[in-house]
Amino acid sequence: QVQLVESGGGLVQAGGALRLSCVVSGVILPKNAMGWWRQVPGNEREFIGAIVQNGLTNYGDSMEGRFTVSRDNAKNTAYLQMNSLKPEDTAVYYCRYSDYDPPPGKDYWGKGTLVTVSS
């Protein structure tokens, strides 16, 4: 089993920045990806970005630039740096851990952390 705990959310003014953290614990396989998603109530969960253990990243549409995903493998922690925040970035932000080798792999989610951007 794998557990994820996000932290770092809160209230920030438009134009500000936040860094979210996601600590993973449990049975962590060598080949894995850690990603960030966000969700506004009533909307589908939206992909922000993900990073695999060797540091390669990919981002969702229009996410790269203001959002940066990183990780510290020694600490089993992923980060989401968010800059130039806008009110429309207000959402619950979720961390996801995915192991993919051996297939088919499994996904695990954190409970989320709320980010509120005031205008």
Coordinates of N, CA, C and O in Angstrom, one line a residue:
Q1 N 0.8 -1.2 0.0 CA 0.0 0.0 0.0 C 0.9 1.3 0.0 O 2.0 1.2 0.5
V2 N 0.3 2.3 -0.5 CA 1.0 3.6 -0.6 C 0.1 4.7 -0.1 O -1.1 4.7 -0.3
Q3 N 0.7 5.6 0.7 CA -0.1 6.7 1.3 C 0.6 8.0 0.8 O 1.8 8.1 0.7
L4 N -0.2 8.9 0.5 CA 0.2 10.3 0.0 C -0.4 11.3 0.9 O -1.6 11.3 1.2
V5 N 0.4 12.3 1.3 CA -0.1 13.4 2.1 C 0.4 14.7 1.4 O 1.6 15.0 1.3
E6 N -0.6 15.5 1.0 CA -0.2 16.8 0.4 C -0.2 17.9 1.5 O -1.0 17.8 2.5
S7 N 0.5 18.9 1.3 CA 0.5 20.1 2.2 C 1.0 21.3 1.4 O 1.4 21.2 0.3
G8 N 0.8 22.5 2.0 CA 1.2 23.7 1.4 C 0.1 24.6 0.8 O 0.4 25.7 0.4
G9 N -1.1 24.0 0.8 CA -2.2 24.8 0.3 C -2.6 26.0 1.3 O -2.1 26.0 2.4
G10 N -3.4 26.8 0.8 CA -3.9 27.9 1.6 C -4.4 29.1 0.8 O -4.7 28.9 -0.4
L11 N -4.5 30.2 1.4 CA -5.0 31.4 0.8 C -3.9 32.3 0.3 O -2.9 32.6 1.1
V12 N -3.9 32.7 -0.9 CA -2.9 33.6 -1.5 C -3.5 34.6 -2.4 O -4.6 34.4 -3.0
Q13 N -2.9 35.8 -2.5 CA -3.4 36.8 -3.3 C -3.0 36.6 -4.8 O -2.0 35.9 -5.1
A14 N -3.8 37.1 -5.7 CA -3.5 36.9 -7.1 C -2.1 37.5 -7.4 O -1.8 38.6 -6.8
G15 N -1.4 36.8 -8.2 CA 0.0 37.2 -8.5 C 1.0 36.6 -7.6 O 2.2 36.6 -7.8
G16 N 0.6 35.9 -6.5 CA 1.4 35.3 -5.5 C 1.9 33.9 -6.0 O 1.5 33.5 -7.1
A17 N 2.6 33.3 -5.1 CA 3.1 31.9 -5.4 C 2.9 31.0 -4.2 O 2.8 31.5 -3.0
L18 N 2.8 29.7 -4.5 CA 2.7 28.7 -3.4 C 3.5 27.5 -3.9 O 3.7 27.3 -5.1
R19 N 4.0 26.8 -2.9 CA 4.7 25.5 -3.3 C 4.0 24.4 -2.5 O 3.9 24.4 -1.2
L20 N 3.4 23.4 -3.2 CA 2.8 22.3 -2.6 C 3.8 21.2 -2.5 O 4.7 21.0 -3.3
S21 N 3.6 20.4 -1.4 CA 4.4 19.2 -1.2 C 3.6 17.9 -1.2 O 2.4 18.0 -0.7
C22 N 4.1 16.8 -1.5 CA 3.4 15.5 -1.5 C 4.4 14.5 -1.0 O 5.4 14.2 -1.7
V23 N 4.2 14.0 0.2 CA 5.1 13.0 0.8 C 4.4 11.6 0.5 O 3.3 11.4 0.9
V24 N 5.2 10.7 0.0 CA 4.7 9.4 -0.3 C 5.4 8.4 0.7 O 6.6 8.5 0.9
S25 N 4.6 7.5 1.2 CA 5.1 6.5 2.1 C 4.5 5.1 1.7 O 3.5 5.0 1.1
G26 N 5.1 4.1 2.2 CA 4.6 2.7 2.0 C 5.6 2.0 1.0 O 6.8 2.2 1.0
V27 N 5.0 1.1 0.2 CA 5.7 0.3 -0.7 C 5.9 1.1 -2.0 O 5.0 1.2 -2.8
I28 N 7.1 1.7 -2.2 CA 7.4 2.5 -3.3 C 8.3 1.8 -4.3 O 9.4 1.4 -3.9
L29 N 7.8 1.5 -5.5 CA 8.6 0.8 -6.5 C 9.5 1.7 -7.2 O 9.3 2.9 -7.3
P30 N 10.6 1.2 -7.7 CA 11.7 2.0 -8.3 C 11.2 2.8 -9.5 O 11.6 3.9 -9.7
K31 N 10.3 2.2 -10.3 CA 9.8 2.9 -11.5 C 8.4 3.5 -11.2 O 7.4 2.8 -11.1
N32 N 8.4 4.8 -11.0 CA 7.1 5.4 -10.7 C 7.0 6.8 -11.2 O 8.1 7.4 -11.6
A33 N 5.9 7.3 -11.2 CA 5.6 8.7 -11.6 C 4.8 9.4 -10.5 O 4.0 8.8 -9.9
M34 N 5.1 10.7 -10.3 CA 4.3 11.4 -9.3 C 3.8 12.6 -10.1 O 4.5 13.3 -10.8
G35 N 2.5 12.8 -9.9 CA 1.8 13.9 -10.7 C 0.9 14.7 -9.8 O 0.6 14.4 -8.6
W36 N 0.5 15.9 -10.4 CA -0.4 16.8 -9.7 C -1.6 17.1 -10.6 O -1.4 17.2 -11.8
W37 N -2.7 17.1 -9.9 CA -4.0 17.3 -10.6 C -4.7 18.4 -9.8 O -4.4 18.6 -8.6
R38 N -5.7 19.0 -10.3 CA -6.6 19.9 -9.6 C -8.0 19.7 -10.0 O -8.3 19.3 -11.1
Q39 N -8.9 20.1 -9.1 CA -10.3 19.9 -9.3 C -11.1 21.0 -8.7 O -11.0 21.3 -7.5
V40 N -12.0 21.6 -9.5 CA -12.9 22.6 -9.0 C -14.3 21.9 -8.8 O -14.6 21.1 -9.7
P41 N -15.0 22.1 -7.8 CA -16.3 21.4 -7.6 C -17.1 21.5 -8.8 O -17.3 22.6 -9.3
G42 N -17.7 20.4 -9.3 CA -18.5 20.4 -10.4 C -17.8 20.2 -11.7 O -18.4 19.9 -12.8
N43 N -16.5 20.2 -11.7 CA -15.7 20.0 -12.9 C -14.9 18.7 -12.8 O -14.7 18.2 -11.7
E44 N -14.4 18.3 -14.0 CA -13.5 17.1 -14.0 C -12.1 17.5 -13.4 O -11.7 18.6 -13.4
R45 N -11.5 16.4 -12.9 CA -10.1 16.6 -12.4 C -9.2 17.0 -13.6 O -9.2 16.3 -14.6
E46 N -8.3 17.9 -13.4 CA -7.5 18.5 -14.5 C -6.0 18.1 -14.2 O -5.5 18.4 -13.1
F47 N -5.4 17.6 -15.2 CA -4.0 17.2 -15.1 C -3.1 18.5 -15.2 O -3.2 19.3 -16.1
I48 N -2.2 18.6 -14.2 CA -1.2 19.7 -14.2 C 0.1 19.3 -14.8 O 0.7 19.8 -15.7
G49 N 0.7 18.3 -14.2 CA 2.0 17.8 -14.6 C 2.5 16.6 -13.8 O 1.9 16.3 -12.8
A50 N 3.5 15.9 -14.3 CA 4.0 14.7 -13.7 C 5.5 14.6 -13.9 O 6.0 15.2 -14.9
I51 N 6.1 13.8 -13.0 CA 7.5 13.6 -13.1 C 7.9 12.2 -12.8 O 7.3 11.7 -11.8
V52 N 8.7 11.6 -13.5 CA 9.2 10.2 -13.2 C 10.5 10.3 -12.4 O 11.0 11.3 -12.2
Q53 N 10.9 9.1 -12.0 CA 12.0 9.1 -11.1 C 13.3 9.6 -11.6 O 14.2 10.1 -10.9
N54 N 13.5 9.6 -12.9 CA 14.7 10.2 -13.5 C 14.6 11.7 -13.8 O 15.6 12.3 -14.3
G55 N 13.5 12.3 -13.5 CA 13.4 13.7 -13.6 C 12.6 14.2 -14.8 O 12.4 15.4 -15.0
L56 N 12.3 13.3 -15.7 CA 11.6 13.7 -16.9 C 10.2 14.2 -16.5 O 9.5 13.5 -15.7
T57 N 9.7 15.2 -17.1 CA 8.4 15.8 -16.8 C 7.5 15.9 -18.0 O 8.0 16.0 -19.2
N58 N 6.3 16.0 -17.8 CA 5.3 16.4 -18.8 C 4.2 17.1 -18.1 O 3.9 17.0 -16.9
Y59 N 3.6 18.0 -18.9 CA 2.6 18.9 -18.4 C 1.3 18.9 -19.2 O 1.3 18.6 -20.4
G60 N 0.2 19.3 -18.5 CA -1.0 19.4 -19.2 C -1.0 20.7 -20.1 O -0.2 21.5 -20.0
D61 N -2.0 20.7 -20.9 CA -2.2 21.9 -21.8 C -2.2 23.2 -20.9 O -2.9 23.3 -20.0
S62 N -1.4 24.2 -21.3 CA -1.4 25.5 -20.7 C -0.9 25.5 -19.3 O -1.1 26.5 -18.6
M63 N -0.3 24.4 -18.8 CA 0.2 24.3 -17.5 C 1.6 24.7 -17.3 O 2.1 25.3 -16.3
E64 N 2.4 24.3 -18.3 CA 3.9 24.6 -18.2 C 4.1 26.1 -18.3 O 3.5 26.8 -19.2
G65 N 5.0 26.6 -17.5 CA 5.2 28.0 -17.5 C 5.0 28.6 -16.1 O 5.9 29.0 -15.4
R66 N 3.8 28.5 -15.6 CA 3.5 29.0 -14.3 C 3.6 27.9 -13.2 O 3.7 28.1 -12.0
F67 N 3.5 26.6 -13.7 CA 3.5 25.5 -12.8 C 4.8 24.6 -13.1 O 5.1 24.4 -14.2
T68 N 5.5 24.3 -12.0 CA 6.7 23.4 -12.2 C 6.6 22.3 -11.2 O 6.4 22.5 -10.0
V69 N 6.7 21.1 -11.8 CA 6.8 19.9 -10.9 C 8.2 19.4 -10.7 O 9.0 19.4 -11.6
S70 N 8.5 19.0 -9.5 CA 9.8 18.5 -9.2 C 9.7 17.4 -8.1 O 8.6 17.2 -7.6
R71 N 10.8 16.8 -7.8 CA 10.7 15.7 -6.8 C 12.1 15.5 -6.2 O 13.1 15.9 -6.8
D72 N 12.1 15.0 -5.0 CA 13.3 14.6 -4.2 C 13.1 13.2 -3.9 O 12.4 12.8 -3.0
N73 N 13.8 12.3 -4.7 CA 13.6 10.9 -4.5 C 14.1 10.4 -3.1 O 13.5 9.5 -2.6
A74 N 15.1 11.0 -2.6 CA 15.6 10.6 -1.3 C 14.6 10.9 -0.2 O 14.5 10.2 0.8
K75 N 13.7 11.9 -0.4 CA 12.7 12.2 0.6 C 11.3 11.6 0.2 O 10.3 11.9 0.9
N76 N 11.2 10.9 -1.0 CA 9.9 10.4 -1.5 C 8.9 11.6 -1.5 O 7.8 11.4 -1.1
T77 N 9.3 12.7 -2.0 CA 8.5 13.9 -2.0 C 8.4 14.5 -3.4 O 9.5 14.6 -4.0
A78 N 7.2 14.9 -3.8 CA 7.0 15.7 -5.0 C 6.6 17.1 -4.6 O 6.0 17.3 -3.6
Y79 N 6.9 18.0 -5.5 CA 6.6 19.4 -5.3 C 5.9 20.0 -6.5 O 6.1 19.5 -7.6
L80 N 5.0 20.9 -6.2 CA 4.4 21.7 -7.3 C 4.6 23.2 -6.9 O 4.0 23.7 -6.0
Q81 N 5.4 23.8 -7.7 CA 5.7 25.3 -7.6 C 4.7 26.0 -8.5 O 4.6 25.7 -9.7
M82 N 3.9 26.9 -7.9 CA 2.9 27.6 -8.6 C 3.2 29.1 -8.5 O 3.3 29.6 -7.4
N83 N 3.4 29.8 -9.6 CA 3.7 31.2 -9.6 C 2.6 32.0 -10.4 O 1.8 31.4 -11.1
S84 N 2.6 33.3 -10.1 CA 1.7 34.2 -10.8 C 0.3 33.6 -10.7 O -0.4 33.5 -11.7
L85 N -0.1 33.3 -9.5 CA -1.4 32.6 -9.4 C -2.6 33.6 -9.7 O -2.5 34.8 -9.5
K86 N -3.6 33.0 -10.2 CA -4.8 33.7 -10.6 C -6.0 33.1 -9.9 O -6.0 32.0 -9.4
P87 N -7.1 33.9 -9.8 CA -8.3 33.4 -9.1 C -8.8 32.1 -9.7 O -9.3 31.3 -8.9
E88 N -8.7 32.0 -11.0 CA -9.1 30.7 -11.6 C -8.3 29.5 -11.3 O -8.6 28.4 -11.6
D89 N -7.2 29.7 -10.6 CA -6.4 28.6 -10.1 C -6.9 28.0 -8.8 O -6.4 27.0 -8.3
T90 N -7.9 28.7 -8.2 CA -8.6 28.2 -7.0 C -9.1 26.8 -7.3 O -9.9 26.6 -8.2
A91 N -8.7 25.8 -6.5 CA -9.1 24.4 -6.6 C -8.6 23.6 -5.5 O -7.7 24.1 -4.7
V92 N -9.0 22.4 -5.4 CA -8.3 21.4 -4.6 C -7.2 20.7 -5.4 O -7.5 20.2 -6.6
Y93 N -6.1 20.7 -4.9 CA -4.9 20.1 -5.7 C -4.6 18.7 -5.1 O -4.4 18.6 -3.9
Y94 N -4.5 17.8 -6.0 CA -4.2 16.4 -5.6 C -2.9 15.9 -6.1 O -2.5 16.2 -7.3
C95 N -2.3 15.1 -5.4 CA -1.1 14.4 -5.8 C -1.4 12.9 -6.1 O -2.3 12.3 -5.5
R96 N -0.8 12.4 -7.1 CA -1.0 11.0 -7.5 C 0.3 10.3 -7.7 O 1.3 10.9 -8.3
Y97 N 0.4 9.2 -7.1 CA 1.6 8.3 -7.3 C 1.2 7.1 -8.2 O 0.1 6.5 -8.0
S98 N 2.0 6.9 -9.2 CA 1.7 5.8 -10.1 C 2.9 4.9 -10.3 O 4.0 5.4 -10.6
D99 N 2.8 3.6 -10.0 CA 3.9 2.7 -10.4 C 3.5 2.0 -11.6 O 2.3 1.7 -11.9
Y100 N 4.5 1.7 -12.5 CA 4.1 1.2 -13.8 C 5.0 0.0 -14.2 O 4.9 -0.5 -15.3
D101 N 5.8 -0.5 -13.4 CA 6.7 -1.6 -13.7 C 6.8 -2.4 -12.4 O 7.4 -2.0 -11.4
P102 N 6.3 -3.7 -12.3 CA 5.7 -4.4 -13.4 C 4.3 -3.9 -13.8 O 3.6 -3.4 -12.9
P103 N 3.9 -4.1 -15.1 CA 2.5 -3.7 -15.5 C 1.5 -4.6 -14.8 O 1.8 -5.7 -14.4
P104 N 0.3 -4.2 -14.6 CA -0.3 -2.9 -15.2 C 0.0 -1.7 -14.3 O -0.3 -0.6 -14.8
G105 N 0.5 -1.8 -13.2 CA 0.8 -0.7 -12.3 C -0.5 -0.3 -11.5 O -1.6 -0.9 -11.7
K106 N -0.3 0.6 -10.6 CA -1.4 1.1 -9.8 C -1.3 2.6 -9.6 O -0.2 3.1 -9.6
D107 N -2.4 3.2 -9.3 CA -2.4 4.6 -9.0 C -2.9 4.8 -7.6 O -3.8 4.1 -7.1
Y108 N -2.3 5.8 -6.9 CA -2.8 6.1 -5.5 C -2.9 7.7 -5.5 O -2.1 8.4 -6.1
W109 N -3.9 8.1 -4.8 CA -4.2 9.5 -4.6 C -4.1 10.0 -3.2 O -4.4 9.3 -2.3
G110 N -3.7 11.2 -3.1 CA -3.8 11.9 -1.8 C -5.2 12.5 -1.6 O -6.0 12.4 -2.5
K111 N -5.4 13.0 -0.4 CA -6.7 13.6 -0.1 C -6.9 15.0 -0.6 O -8.0 15.5 -0.6
G112 N -5.8 15.6 -1.1 CA -5.9 16.9 -1.6 C -5.7 18.1 -0.7 O -5.8 17.9 0.6
T113 N -5.3 19.2 -1.2 CA -5.1 20.4 -0.4 C -5.7 21.6 -1.1 O -5.5 21.7 -2.4
L114 N -6.4 22.4 -0.4 CA -7.2 23.5 -1.0 C -6.3 24.7 -1.2 O -5.6 25.1 -0.3
V115 N -6.3 25.2 -2.4 CA -5.6 26.5 -2.8 C -6.7 27.5 -3.2 O -7.5 27.2 -4.1
T116 N -6.7 28.6 -2.5 CA -7.6 29.7 -2.8 C -6.9 30.9 -3.2 O -6.0 31.4 -2.4
V117 N -7.2 31.4 -4.3 CA -6.5 32.6 -4.8 C -7.5 33.8 -4.8 O -8.5 33.7 -5.5
S118 N -7.2 34.8 -4.1 CA -8.1 35.9 -4.0 C -7.7 37.0 -5.0 O -6.5 37.2 -5.3
S119 N -8.7 37.7 -5.4 CA -8.5 38.8 -6.4 C -8.2 40.1 -5.8 O -8.3 40.3 -4.6

